[in-house]
Short mmCIF file of C-alpha atoms in Angstrom, two decimals:
data_model
loop_
_atom_site.label_atom_id
_atom_site.label_comp_id
_atom_site.label_asym_id
_atom_site.label_seq_id
_atom_site.Cartn_x
_atom_site.Cartn_y
_atom_site.Cartn_z
CA MET D 1 58.41 -22.10 -82.81
CA TRP D 2 56.49 -25.15 -83.82
CA SER D 3 53.97 -26.57 -81.48
CA ALA D 4 54.88 -29.60 -79.42
CA PRO D 5 52.61 -32.55 -78.83
CA ASN D 6 50.41 -32.06 -75.83
CA ARG D 7 51.48 -34.89 -73.47
CA PRO D 8 52.63 -33.31 -70.25
CA SER D 9 55.04 -35.38 -68.26
CA ASP D 10 56.44 -35.22 -64.74
CA TRP D 11 59.54 -37.40 -65.65
CA PRO D 12 62.47 -36.90 -66.19
CA MET D 13 63.01 -34.66 -63.30
CA VAL D 14 65.25 -31.95 -64.54
CA ASN D 15 65.78 -28.54 -62.82
CA ARG D 16 68.43 -27.07 -65.17
CA LEU D 17 70.06 -28.16 -68.44
CA SER D 18 73.53 -28.16 -67.00
CA PRO D 19 75.85 -30.07 -69.32
CA VAL D 20 77.69 -33.00 -67.88
CA GLU D 21 79.53 -33.42 -71.27
CA VAL D 22 79.28 -31.17 -74.22
CA LEU D 23 79.40 -33.29 -77.44
CA ASP D 24 78.96 -30.36 -79.78
CA GLU D 25 78.63 -26.55 -79.70
CA TYR D 26 77.49 -24.00 -82.33
CA ASP D 27 76.90 -20.69 -80.80
CA GLY D 28 76.66 -22.56 -77.51
CA PRO D 29 76.15 -26.21 -76.61
CA ARG D 30 73.65 -27.88 -78.89
CA LEU D 31 74.34 -31.55 -78.07
CA PHE D 32 75.22 -32.54 -74.56
CA THR D 33 74.53 -34.91 -71.77
CA ILE D 34 72.75 -33.91 -68.53
CA LEU D 35 71.78 -35.85 -65.37
CA SER D 36 68.17 -35.80 -64.14
CA THR D 37 67.84 -34.99 -60.44
CA ASP D 38 67.43 -38.71 -59.67
CA GLY D 39 70.72 -39.54 -61.50
CA HIS D 40 69.74 -40.72 -64.91
CA LEU D 41 71.84 -39.88 -67.88
CA LEU D 42 70.06 -38.14 -70.74
CA LEU D 43 71.23 -36.76 -74.18
CA ALA D 44 69.95 -33.27 -74.91
CA TYR D 45 69.81 -32.22 -78.54
CA GLN D 46 68.63 -28.70 -79.41
CA CYS D 47 65.82 -28.95 -81.88
CA GLY D 48 64.40 -25.53 -82.08
CA GLU D 49 64.52 -21.90 -80.82
CA ASP D 50 62.81 -18.61 -81.05
CA GLU D 51 63.31 -15.16 -79.53
CA SER D 52 62.36 -16.34 -76.01
CA THR D 53 63.09 -20.06 -75.70
CA GLU D 54 65.38 -22.94 -76.82
CA ARG D 55 63.74 -26.28 -77.28
CA PHE D 56 65.58 -29.53 -76.50
CA LEU D 57 64.83 -33.11 -77.20
CA LEU D 58 65.97 -35.29 -74.29
CA VAL D 59 66.53 -39.01 -74.87
CA PRO D 60 67.72 -41.72 -72.36
CA ALA D 61 71.32 -42.38 -72.67
CA ASP D 62 74.15 -44.52 -71.37
CA ALA D 63 77.92 -44.49 -71.69
CA VAL D 64 77.84 -46.86 -74.76
CA PHE D 65 75.11 -44.80 -76.59
CA VAL D 66 77.14 -41.62 -76.03
CA GLN D 67 80.41 -43.15 -77.09
CA GLN D 68 78.81 -44.42 -80.33
CA ILE D 69 77.88 -40.88 -81.20
CA LYS D 70 81.33 -39.52 -80.21
CA ASP D 71 83.04 -42.26 -82.22
CA ASN D 72 80.95 -41.21 -85.35
CA ILE D 73 79.52 -44.76 -85.51
CA VAL D 74 75.90 -43.73 -85.76
CA SER D 75 74.24 -40.73 -87.37
CA ILE D 76 72.69 -38.27 -84.82
CA ARG D 77 69.29 -38.71 -86.30
CA GLU D 78 69.37 -42.50 -86.07
CA ALA D 79 70.64 -42.24 -82.43
CA LEU D 80 67.71 -39.93 -81.54
CA LEU D 81 65.11 -42.08 -83.41
CA SER D 82 66.43 -45.22 -81.90
CA ARG D 83 64.84 -44.14 -78.53
CA CYS D 84 61.10 -44.87 -79.01
CA TRP D 85 60.11 -42.40 -76.29
CA ALA D 86 61.68 -39.01 -75.60
CA TRP D 87 60.87 -35.73 -74.08
CA LEU D 88 60.75 -32.15 -75.24
CA ILE D 89 61.65 -29.36 -72.87
CA ASP D 90 61.82 -25.56 -73.30
CA ARG D 91 64.59 -23.48 -71.66
CA ASN D 92 63.57 -19.89 -71.19
CA ARG D 93 66.18 -17.12 -71.39
CA ASP D 94 66.64 -17.03 -67.60
CA GLY D 95 67.55 -20.77 -67.65
CA THR D 96 64.31 -21.96 -66.10
CA LEU D 97 62.62 -24.90 -67.83
CA SER D 98 59.06 -25.38 -68.87
CA GLY D 99 56.72 -27.46 -71.11
CA LEU D 100 58.09 -30.90 -70.42
CA THR D 101 56.33 -33.12 -72.90
CA ALA D 102 56.55 -36.76 -73.87
CA VAL D 103 57.14 -37.41 -77.56
CA TYR D 104 57.80 -40.03 -80.20
CA PRO D 105 60.91 -38.57 -81.87
CA ASN D 106 59.69 -39.56 -85.27
CA GLU D 107 56.54 -37.29 -85.03
CA LEU D 108 58.70 -34.22 -84.77
CA PRO D 109 58.87 -31.70 -87.72
CA GLU D 110 61.64 -32.45 -90.23
CA THR D 111 63.52 -29.35 -89.23
CA ALA D 112 63.57 -30.53 -85.60
CA LEU D 113 65.90 -33.41 -86.33
CA PRO D 114 69.28 -33.67 -87.93
CA ARG D 115 69.24 -34.58 -91.62
CA SER D 116 69.47 -38.25 -92.35
CA GLY D 117 72.87 -39.73 -92.27
CA VAL D 118 74.64 -36.86 -90.73
CA ARG D 119 77.11 -37.82 -88.00
CA LEU D 120 78.91 -35.62 -85.42
CA ARG D 121 81.87 -35.19 -87.79
CA PRO D 122 81.74 -35.18 -91.61
CA GLU D 123 82.59 -38.47 -93.17
CA PRO D 124 85.56 -38.10 -95.50
CA HIS D 125 85.55 -41.79 -96.09
CA VAL D 126 82.12 -41.80 -97.75
CA PHE D 127 82.53 -41.88 -101.51
CA LEU D 128 78.96 -42.13 -102.51
CA ARG D 129 75.81 -42.11 -100.33
CA ILE D 130 72.55 -42.93 -102.03
CA ARG D 131 69.20 -42.55 -100.40
CA MET D 132 65.87 -43.82 -101.83
CA VAL D 133 63.03 -41.58 -100.70
CA GLY D 134 59.35 -42.47 -100.94
CA GLU D 135 56.26 -41.97 -98.87
CA SER D 136 55.67 -45.66 -98.36
CA LEU D 137 59.31 -46.44 -97.46
CA SER D 138 60.03 -46.63 -93.74
CA ARG D 139 62.19 -48.54 -91.18
CA THR D 140 59.76 -51.53 -91.36
CA ASN D 141 58.96 -51.29 -95.09
CA VAL D 142 61.85 -51.47 -97.39
CA PRO D 143 61.09 -53.86 -100.37
CA ALA D 144 63.96 -55.88 -101.61
CA SER D 145 63.53 -54.25 -104.99
CA VAL D 146 64.41 -50.94 -103.36
CA VAL D 147 67.55 -52.39 -101.75
CA LYS D 148 68.54 -53.90 -105.11
CA ARG D 149 67.89 -50.57 -106.94
CA ALA D 150 70.07 -48.62 -104.45
CA VAL D 151 72.98 -50.97 -104.96
CA GLU D 152 72.54 -51.48 -108.73
CA SER D 153 72.00 -47.82 -109.54
CA SER D 154 75.05 -46.71 -107.66
CA THR D 155 77.36 -49.37 -109.16
CA GLY D 156 75.76 -49.21 -112.55
CA ALA D 157 76.23 -45.42 -112.89
CA LEU D 158 79.88 -45.73 -111.72
CA ARG D 159 80.49 -48.61 -114.03
CA THR D 160 79.12 -46.56 -116.99
CA LEU D 161 81.36 -43.45 -116.20
CA SER D 162 84.32 -45.55 -115.40
CA ARG D 163 84.05 -47.31 -118.72
CA TYR D 164 83.83 -44.05 -120.49
CA ALA D 165 86.83 -42.77 -118.48
CA LEU D 166 88.83 -45.85 -119.30
CA LYS D 167 87.83 -45.52 -122.92
CA GLU D 168 86.21 -48.83 -122.83
CA LEU D 169 82.90 -47.76 -124.20
CA THR D 170 82.99 -50.47 -126.75
CA ALA D 171 84.31 -53.21 -124.50
CA LEU D 172 82.03 -56.22 -124.19
CA GLY D 173 81.82 -59.14 -121.73
CA ARG D 174 83.18 -59.31 -118.21
CA PRO D 175 84.42 -56.09 -116.86
CA THR D 176 88.29 -55.82 -116.42
CA GLU D 177 89.55 -55.99 -112.90
CA GLU D 178 90.65 -52.35 -113.20
CA LEU D 179 87.07 -51.41 -113.95
CA ARG D 180 85.62 -53.58 -111.34
CA GLY D 181 87.96 -52.12 -108.78
CA ILE D 182 86.34 -48.75 -109.23
CA TYR D 183 82.58 -49.61 -109.22
CA ASP D 184 82.59 -52.53 -106.79
CA LEU D 185 82.51 -50.29 -103.84
CA PRO D 186 82.55 -51.51 -100.13
CA ALA D 187 79.37 -50.70 -98.28
CA VAL D 188 80.23 -48.81 -95.09
CA ALA D 189 76.87 -47.91 -93.66
CA PHE D 190 73.13 -48.62 -93.97
CA GLU D 191 70.18 -46.56 -92.70
CA PHE D 192 66.52 -47.48 -92.77
CA LYS D 193 64.74 -44.10 -92.78
CA SER D 194 63.71 -44.36 -96.34
CA PHE D 195 66.58 -46.62 -97.50
CA GLU D 196 70.19 -45.50 -97.61
CA ILE D 197 73.60 -47.04 -98.20
CA ALA D 198 76.89 -45.35 -97.94
CA PHE D 199 79.83 -46.61 -99.98
CA GLY D 200 83.49 -46.05 -99.13
CA TYR D 201 86.25 -45.53 -101.54
CA PRO D 202 87.15 -48.42 -103.77
CA ARG D 203 90.43 -48.50 -101.81
CA THR D 204 92.05 -45.82 -99.89
CA GLU D 205 93.28 -43.09 -102.17
CA ALA D 206 96.84 -43.83 -101.07
CA GLU D 207 96.55 -47.44 -102.22
CA LEU D 208 95.09 -46.59 -105.70
CA PRO D 209 97.56 -46.78 -108.53
CA ILE D 210 97.97 -43.47 -110.49
CA PRO D 211 95.93 -44.42 -113.60
CA GLU D 212 93.09 -45.63 -111.39
CA LEU D 213 93.21 -42.43 -109.33
CA ASN D 214 93.09 -40.35 -112.54
CA THR D 215 90.16 -42.39 -113.72
CA LEU D 216 88.41 -41.88 -110.37
CA GLU D 217 89.05 -38.13 -110.65
CA GLN D 218 87.62 -38.09 -114.15
CA VAL D 219 84.64 -40.12 -113.00
CA LYS D 220 84.03 -37.55 -110.23
CA THR D 221 84.21 -34.67 -112.72
CA ILE D 222 81.77 -36.21 -115.08
CA MET D 223 79.43 -37.20 -112.26
CA VAL D 224 79.33 -33.58 -110.98
CA ARG D 225 78.63 -32.50 -114.56
CA ALA D 226 75.95 -34.95 -115.01
CA LEU D 227 74.15 -34.14 -111.71
CA ASP D 228 74.38 -30.35 -112.29
CA TRP D 229 72.78 -30.85 -115.68
CA ALA D 230 69.97 -33.11 -114.34
CA THR D 231 69.08 -30.81 -111.52
CA ALA D 232 69.53 -27.38 -113.21
CA PRO D 233 66.30 -25.32 -113.02
CA GLU D 234 66.39 -24.96 -116.83
CA GLU D 235 67.68 -27.57 -119.13
CA THR D 236 71.11 -26.71 -120.68
CA ALA D 237 73.13 -28.19 -123.55
CA LEU D 238 75.01 -31.34 -122.75
CA PRO D 239 78.69 -31.77 -123.75
CA SER D 240 78.99 -33.24 -127.17
CA GLY D 241 79.41 -36.79 -128.32
CA VAL D 242 80.52 -39.64 -126.22
CA GLU D 243 80.66 -37.92 -122.92
CA SER D 244 76.99 -36.84 -123.32
CA GLU D 245 76.12 -40.53 -123.94
CA ALA D 246 78.00 -41.59 -120.86
CA ILE D 247 76.29 -38.88 -118.76
CA ILE D 248 72.81 -39.92 -119.91
CA ASN D 249 73.50 -43.69 -119.50
CA ALA D 250 74.86 -43.07 -116.00
CA LEU D 251 71.94 -40.84 -114.95
CA THR D 252 69.44 -43.37 -116.41
CA LYS D 253 70.62 -45.64 -113.62
CA LEU D 254 70.33 -43.12 -110.86
CA ILE D 255 67.13 -41.36 -111.54
CA PRO D 256 63.92 -42.35 -109.67
CA PRO D 257 61.55 -44.62 -111.63
CA THR D 258 58.34 -43.02 -112.84
CA LYS D 259 56.34 -45.64 -110.97
CA GLY D 260 56.86 -47.53 -107.64
CA PRO D 261 57.82 -46.62 -104.05
CA VAL D 262 60.94 -44.52 -104.79
CA LYS D 263 59.98 -40.98 -105.69
CA GLU D 264 63.25 -39.26 -105.17
CA VAL D 265 66.94 -40.30 -104.99
CA GLU D 266 69.30 -38.28 -102.88
CA LEU D 267 73.07 -38.43 -103.51
CA SER D 268 75.93 -37.15 -101.43
CA GLY D 269 79.57 -38.06 -100.73
CA ALA D 270 82.92 -37.23 -102.39
CA LEU D 271 81.75 -38.55 -105.72
CA VAL D 272 78.97 -35.78 -106.09
CA GLY D 273 81.20 -32.77 -105.20
CA THR D 274 82.25 -31.10 -102.10
CA THR D 275 81.61 -32.67 -98.74
CA GLY D 276 78.15 -31.82 -97.48
CA ARG D 277 76.64 -31.33 -100.95
CA LYS D 278 73.40 -33.16 -101.45
CA ILE D 279 71.83 -33.69 -104.85
CA LYS D 280 68.12 -34.63 -105.11
CA LEU D 281 67.09 -36.30 -108.29
CA THR D 282 63.31 -36.11 -108.59
CA ARG D 283 60.93 -37.48 -111.21
CA LYS D 284 61.37 -34.17 -113.03
CA ALA D 285 65.02 -35.12 -113.52
CA SER D 286 63.74 -38.53 -114.82
CA GLU D 287 61.67 -36.85 -117.47
CA ARG D 288 64.62 -34.75 -118.52
CA VAL D 289 66.96 -37.69 -118.75
CA GLY D 290 64.29 -39.78 -120.62
CA ALA D 291 63.85 -36.99 -123.13
CA ALA D 292 67.65 -36.72 -123.69
CA ARG D 293 67.93 -40.40 -124.08
CA LYS D 294 65.61 -40.38 -126.96
CA ARG D 295 67.74 -37.76 -128.71
CA LEU D 296 70.95 -39.82 -128.43
CA LYS D 297 72.37 -40.86 -131.71
CA PRO D 298 71.60 -44.57 -131.96
CA ASP D 299 74.33 -47.17 -131.63
CA PRO D 300 74.58 -49.44 -134.70
CA GLY D 301 73.41 -52.30 -132.56
CA ARG D 302 70.65 -50.33 -130.93
CA ARG D 303 67.08 -50.91 -132.22
CA THR D 304 63.70 -49.35 -131.44
CA PHE D 305 60.52 -51.29 -131.36
CA GLU D 306 56.85 -50.63 -130.63
CA GLY D 307 54.69 -53.19 -128.99
CA VAL D 308 53.12 -54.64 -125.79
CA PRO D 309 55.19 -56.37 -123.03
CA ARG D 310 53.86 -59.93 -122.55
CA GLU D 311 55.08 -63.00 -120.70
CA PHE D 312 56.93 -61.12 -117.97
CA ASP D 313 59.35 -63.53 -116.21
CA LYS D 314 60.09 -62.00 -112.79
CA ASP D 315 62.80 -64.63 -112.09
CA LYS D 316 64.79 -63.85 -115.23
CA SER D 317 63.61 -60.17 -115.33
CA SER D 318 62.64 -60.38 -118.97
CA PHE D 319 59.54 -60.17 -121.26
CA ILE D 320 58.55 -60.76 -124.82
CA LEU D 321 57.48 -57.73 -126.83
CA ARG D 322 54.58 -58.62 -129.11
CA ASP D 323 52.78 -56.63 -131.77
CA GLU D 324 49.03 -56.12 -132.06
CA ASN D 325 48.63 -59.42 -133.87
CA GLN D 326 50.24 -61.09 -130.79
CA ASP D 327 53.40 -62.09 -132.80
CA ASP D 328 56.69 -61.98 -131.11
CA ILE D 329 58.83 -58.97 -131.91
CA CYS D 330 61.71 -59.34 -129.49
CA PHE D 331 62.88 -61.15 -126.35
CA VAL D 332 63.90 -58.39 -123.94
CA SER D 333 66.10 -58.60 -120.83
CA VAL D 334 65.34 -55.86 -118.31
CA PRO D 335 68.01 -54.25 -116.12
CA ALA D 336 67.21 -53.51 -112.45
CA GLU D 337 66.84 -49.83 -113.06
CA LEU D 338 64.14 -50.29 -115.54
CA TYR D 339 62.33 -53.19 -113.81
CA GLU D 340 59.51 -51.14 -112.32
CA GLU D 341 58.77 -49.25 -115.53
CA ALA D 342 58.72 -52.43 -117.54
CA TYR D 343 56.59 -54.39 -115.06
CA TYR D 344 54.17 -51.49 -114.85
CA ALA D 345 53.80 -51.41 -118.56
CA PHE D 346 53.25 -55.16 -118.58
CA GLU D 347 50.70 -55.09 -115.79
CA GLU D 348 48.76 -52.17 -117.37
CA ASP D 349 48.80 -53.67 -120.93
CA LEU D 350 50.48 -50.47 -122.15
CA THR D 351 51.84 -50.14 -125.67
CA VAL D 352 55.40 -48.96 -125.39
CA ASP D 353 58.29 -47.76 -127.48
CA ILE D 354 61.45 -49.60 -126.38
CA VAL D 355 65.09 -49.20 -127.19
CA VAL D 356 67.24 -52.29 -126.93
CA ASP D 357 70.84 -53.13 -127.44
CA GLU D 358 70.49 -56.13 -129.62
CA THR D 359 72.15 -59.35 -128.37
CA MET D 360 70.81 -61.55 -131.25
CA PRO D 361 69.88 -59.27 -134.20
CA GLY D 362 66.15 -59.25 -134.73
CA ARG D 363 65.45 -61.64 -131.89
CA SER D 364 66.60 -60.46 -128.44
CA GLY D 365 68.18 -57.47 -126.70
CA ASP D 366 68.87 -55.68 -123.48
CA LEU D 367 66.41 -53.03 -122.65
CA VAL D 368 67.75 -49.48 -122.71
CA SER D 369 64.65 -47.48 -122.39
CA ILE D 370 60.90 -48.00 -122.27
CA THR D 371 58.31 -45.26 -122.96
CA PRO D 372 54.55 -45.93 -122.70
CA LYS D 373 52.92 -44.82 -125.88
CA LYS D 374 49.18 -45.53 -125.66
CA PRO D 375 46.84 -48.25 -124.28
CA PRO D 376 46.85 -51.40 -126.42
CA PRO D 377 43.78 -52.31 -128.49
CA PRO D 378 41.27 -54.49 -126.72
CA ARG D 379 42.15 -58.14 -126.78
CA SER D 380 39.81 -60.25 -128.92
CA MET S 1 87.44 0.57 -82.69
CA SER S 2 86.61 -1.03 -79.36
CA PHE S 3 84.70 -3.95 -77.95
CA PRO S 4 81.41 -3.28 -76.01
CA ALA S 5 82.11 -1.85 -72.56
CA ASP S 6 80.22 -4.47 -70.70
CA TRP S 7 82.54 -7.32 -72.00
CA PRO S 8 84.87 -8.87 -69.42
CA ALA S 9 88.30 -7.29 -69.23
CA ASP S 10 90.25 -10.22 -70.82
CA CYS S 11 87.76 -10.66 -73.66
CA PRO S 12 88.41 -11.54 -76.41
CA PRO S 13 91.31 -13.77 -75.14
CA ALA S 14 94.90 -12.64 -75.70
CA GLN S 15 95.65 -15.37 -78.26
CA CYS S 16 93.05 -14.12 -80.81
CA VAL S 17 94.19 -12.13 -83.84
CA ASP S 18 93.05 -9.22 -85.94
CA ALA S 19 90.29 -10.47 -88.28
CA ARG S 20 91.78 -11.07 -91.66
CA CYS S 21 89.87 -14.00 -93.34
CA GLU S 22 87.02 -15.11 -95.45
CA ILE S 23 84.29 -16.83 -93.35
CA VAL S 24 80.98 -18.41 -93.78
CA ARG S 25 77.99 -18.14 -91.55
CA VAL S 26 74.75 -20.18 -91.50
CA VAL S 27 71.79 -17.93 -91.78
CA LYS S 28 67.96 -18.08 -91.93
CA THR S 29 67.46 -15.44 -94.54
CA ILE S 30 69.01 -13.99 -97.72
CA PRO S 31 70.02 -11.29 -97.72
CA PRO S 32 71.01 -11.90 -94.10
CA THR S 33 69.69 -9.66 -91.33
CA SER S 34 71.12 -8.55 -88.01
CA ALA S 35 69.06 -11.38 -86.37
CA ASP S 36 71.28 -13.78 -88.22
CA PHE S 37 74.42 -12.39 -86.50
CA LEU S 38 73.43 -12.31 -82.85
CA SER S 39 75.87 -14.03 -80.47
CA TYR S 40 74.81 -16.42 -77.74
CA ALA S 41 75.13 -13.61 -75.18
CA GLU S 42 73.24 -11.10 -77.38
CA MET S 43 70.39 -13.57 -77.53
CA LEU S 44 70.30 -13.31 -73.72
CA LYS S 45 70.75 -17.11 -73.42
CA GLU S 46 71.82 -18.56 -70.08
CA VAL S 47 75.73 -18.47 -70.09
CA ARG S 48 77.56 -21.25 -68.38
CA ALA S 49 80.21 -20.33 -65.79
CA GLY S 50 83.61 -19.74 -67.47
CA LYS S 51 82.05 -19.23 -71.00
CA GLU S 52 81.24 -15.50 -70.55
CA CYS S 53 83.74 -14.42 -73.17
CA GLU S 54 83.08 -17.18 -75.63
CA SER S 55 79.32 -16.39 -75.52
CA LYS S 56 80.16 -12.88 -76.97
CA GLY S 57 81.68 -14.37 -80.05
CA LEU S 58 79.91 -15.60 -83.09
CA SER S 59 80.34 -19.11 -84.63
CA VAL S 60 81.65 -19.03 -88.28
CA PHE S 61 83.50 -21.33 -90.47
CA GLY S 62 86.50 -21.15 -92.75
CA LYS S 63 85.01 -23.76 -95.09
CA ILE S 64 81.63 -23.91 -96.68
CA ASP S 65 81.57 -27.65 -96.16
CA ASP S 66 81.68 -27.35 -92.44
CA ALA S 67 78.89 -24.74 -92.49
CA ARG S 68 76.81 -27.21 -94.50
CA HIS S 69 77.51 -29.92 -92.03
CA TYR S 70 76.18 -27.82 -89.17
CA ALA S 71 73.09 -26.80 -91.08
CA ASP S 72 72.47 -30.47 -91.56
CA LEU S 73 73.13 -31.28 -87.89
CA TYR S 74 70.93 -28.43 -86.51
CA PRO S 75 68.34 -27.51 -89.31
CA HIS S 76 66.64 -25.00 -87.04
CA VAL S 77 69.82 -22.84 -87.27
CA GLY S 78 69.17 -22.04 -90.84
CA ASP S 79 69.59 -23.58 -94.36
CA LYS S 80 71.29 -20.62 -96.13
CA PHE S 81 74.95 -19.65 -96.26
CA CYS S 82 76.66 -16.32 -96.62
CA ILE S 83 80.34 -15.55 -96.99
CA GLY S 84 82.19 -12.41 -95.85
CA THR S 85 85.67 -11.04 -95.87
CA LEU S 86 86.73 -9.80 -92.50
CA GLU S 87 89.34 -7.15 -92.00
CA PRO S 88 91.13 -5.95 -88.85
CA HIS S 89 88.63 -3.17 -88.32
CA HIS S 90 85.83 -5.74 -88.07
CA GLY S 91 87.07 -7.34 -84.87
CA LYS S 92 89.16 -10.26 -83.74
CA THR S 93 89.08 -13.97 -84.47
CA LEU S 94 90.38 -17.20 -83.08
CA ALA S 95 90.44 -20.67 -84.72
CA THR S 96 88.14 -22.76 -82.37
CA PRO S 97 87.88 -26.05 -84.16
CA ARG S 98 85.12 -28.42 -83.34
CA HIS S 99 86.15 -32.09 -84.11
CA ARG S 100 89.06 -30.73 -86.13
CA ASN S 101 86.85 -28.61 -88.40
CA SER S 102 87.36 -24.93 -89.67
CA HIS S 103 85.19 -23.35 -86.84
CA VAL S 104 86.24 -19.87 -85.92
CA THR S 105 85.09 -17.56 -83.24
CA TRP S 106 84.54 -13.96 -84.24
CA TRP S 107 84.32 -11.10 -81.72
CA PRO S 108 83.05 -8.11 -83.72
CA TYR S 109 84.01 -4.63 -82.73
CA ASP S 110 81.11 -2.50 -81.31
CA GLY S 111 79.09 -0.84 -84.09
CA VAL S 112 80.20 -3.21 -86.98
CA ASN S 113 77.31 -3.60 -89.36
CA ARG S 114 77.71 -7.44 -89.57
CA PRO S 115 75.19 -8.43 -92.21
CA SER S 116 76.60 -5.74 -94.64
CA LEU S 117 79.90 -7.69 -94.73
CA PHE S 118 78.28 -10.76 -96.19
CA ARG S 119 76.90 -11.93 -99.41
CA ALA S 120 74.91 -15.07 -100.24
CA VAL S 121 76.69 -18.30 -101.26
CA THR S 122 75.09 -19.52 -104.38
#
C-alpha cells in the first residue's frame, strides 16, 4: 500500500464504514455514501487495498453532489477533486477503522483516483474524447492555444478522413454540408485536469442518412487503422496510396507538437475503437508521423523550400520564409496544429525545410510540414 | 463438484445457472495468479448483513469494455485483463448487472483452479 500523508485528523467522526447508499460495487462496495456519527453525509471511494486493509477516500457530500454522480453528469475523478479537502481512512479486515488522515485529493498517487473523464457508467454518446497532457497544464493553467489545438486537431483529423471517405480529396473551397455535418461535432463535456473535451456524435445515429452513416463507419475504420499504426511498438507498412496519405494527414493534426506544453494526446470514444479503449499519442508517434510525411508522394501543387521563418504574424498565423540573403521565398500560412513548431523555429532562428500546398505558385502556400534543419548563419 | 461446506445453505441462489460462458476478469498480473481470483469473503473483508452469499462470488464481465471501465474507475484493482471460458464443472453464474452492464457473479466450485482457466487479453 502506498503511504498516506501524515496529517492525523479527529474529524470526521466515523466508527464503521456502513453504506447508506451503494453507488457502485465490484467485489463489494467501492463507491458509497456513509454518515458520520454526528450526521454528516460523506462519499466513500475505495482508493487502495492490500492483504490486510482497504483504504478509502472520504469527501464531504450532499444530495445534489451524489445525484450528479448517479446521473452520470460528472466524472468520478472530477467529483472527488472538486472537494479541496478530504480524508483517508483504512478499514482493517475486522471492520475496525484506523489512520484517519486529512489529504488534498490531488496529492494522491495516480492509481488512487479514477482515470480522468471516467463516469459511473460508460458514455456511449461520446464519439471522440481528446485530452491534451503536459506537465505545465493544470486546472488553472490551460493556455488558449491548447484549447484551440484540442478543438482544431479533432475536427481537422475528422475532416481529413471524411473527405477521403467521401472521395473529396481533391475538393477545394468551402466544405460541403455533408462533410461539415460529420466533423463539426457538438462538444458534450469539458474537463480541466490537463485539458479535455468530449464530442458527441454528429447527430444521433438514428438521424443520420445511410450515406453519412456509411461514411462515419469508414472514418472510424480508418481512424482505428491510423492510430494502431501510429502507436505500434514497431513501425509497420501503411496501406498503399490515397488512404495512406489520408491517414498521415489526419495523424498530423492529432499528434502532440514537438515543442510547447502539450506532450501527449490521449484519445478515446467510439471513434477510436471499442468503448474504454484509450490511445496515447506521444512525441515518439509525432516523429513516426513526421518521417512518414516526408516519404509521401508529393502532390502536384506541393512544394518544398528551405529557409528561415521571418516576420511571424501571430494574428494572421503566418510568416515569410527567407533565404540566407534575406530574400523572400514564400509567404506561408500556418495551420493551428503546426503553430507551435513554426513559432519555435521563428523564435530560435532555425533553418527549416518546409512543405507547402501552394496557393499562388511560387509566392504563397499553406504549411503542411516544418522540419528544423540547422541553425541559420549569423546575421551580418 | 460441490461448493465449500462453510457456504450458506441457499448459496449460490436458486436462480443462478451452470457456468457456460466466456468471461473477463480484471487482474493485477499476467499470467494471473490465485491472488487475482479471491472473492470478497476469501479476502476476509467485513461482509454486510444479507450479502453473505454474494461475497462468496467473484465479479467478472461478459464484455471486455465493461472490464476496462472498471479498471479505469478503480485503478488499484488492476490494469490487466484475462479471459476464460467457463463450463458447468467450473461453478455457477448469475447475471448481476451494475448500471445495466455485463457484470456476472461467478461462484466457483471447491477446488477449481481458477487462474488456469484464463488467458491474457492482448
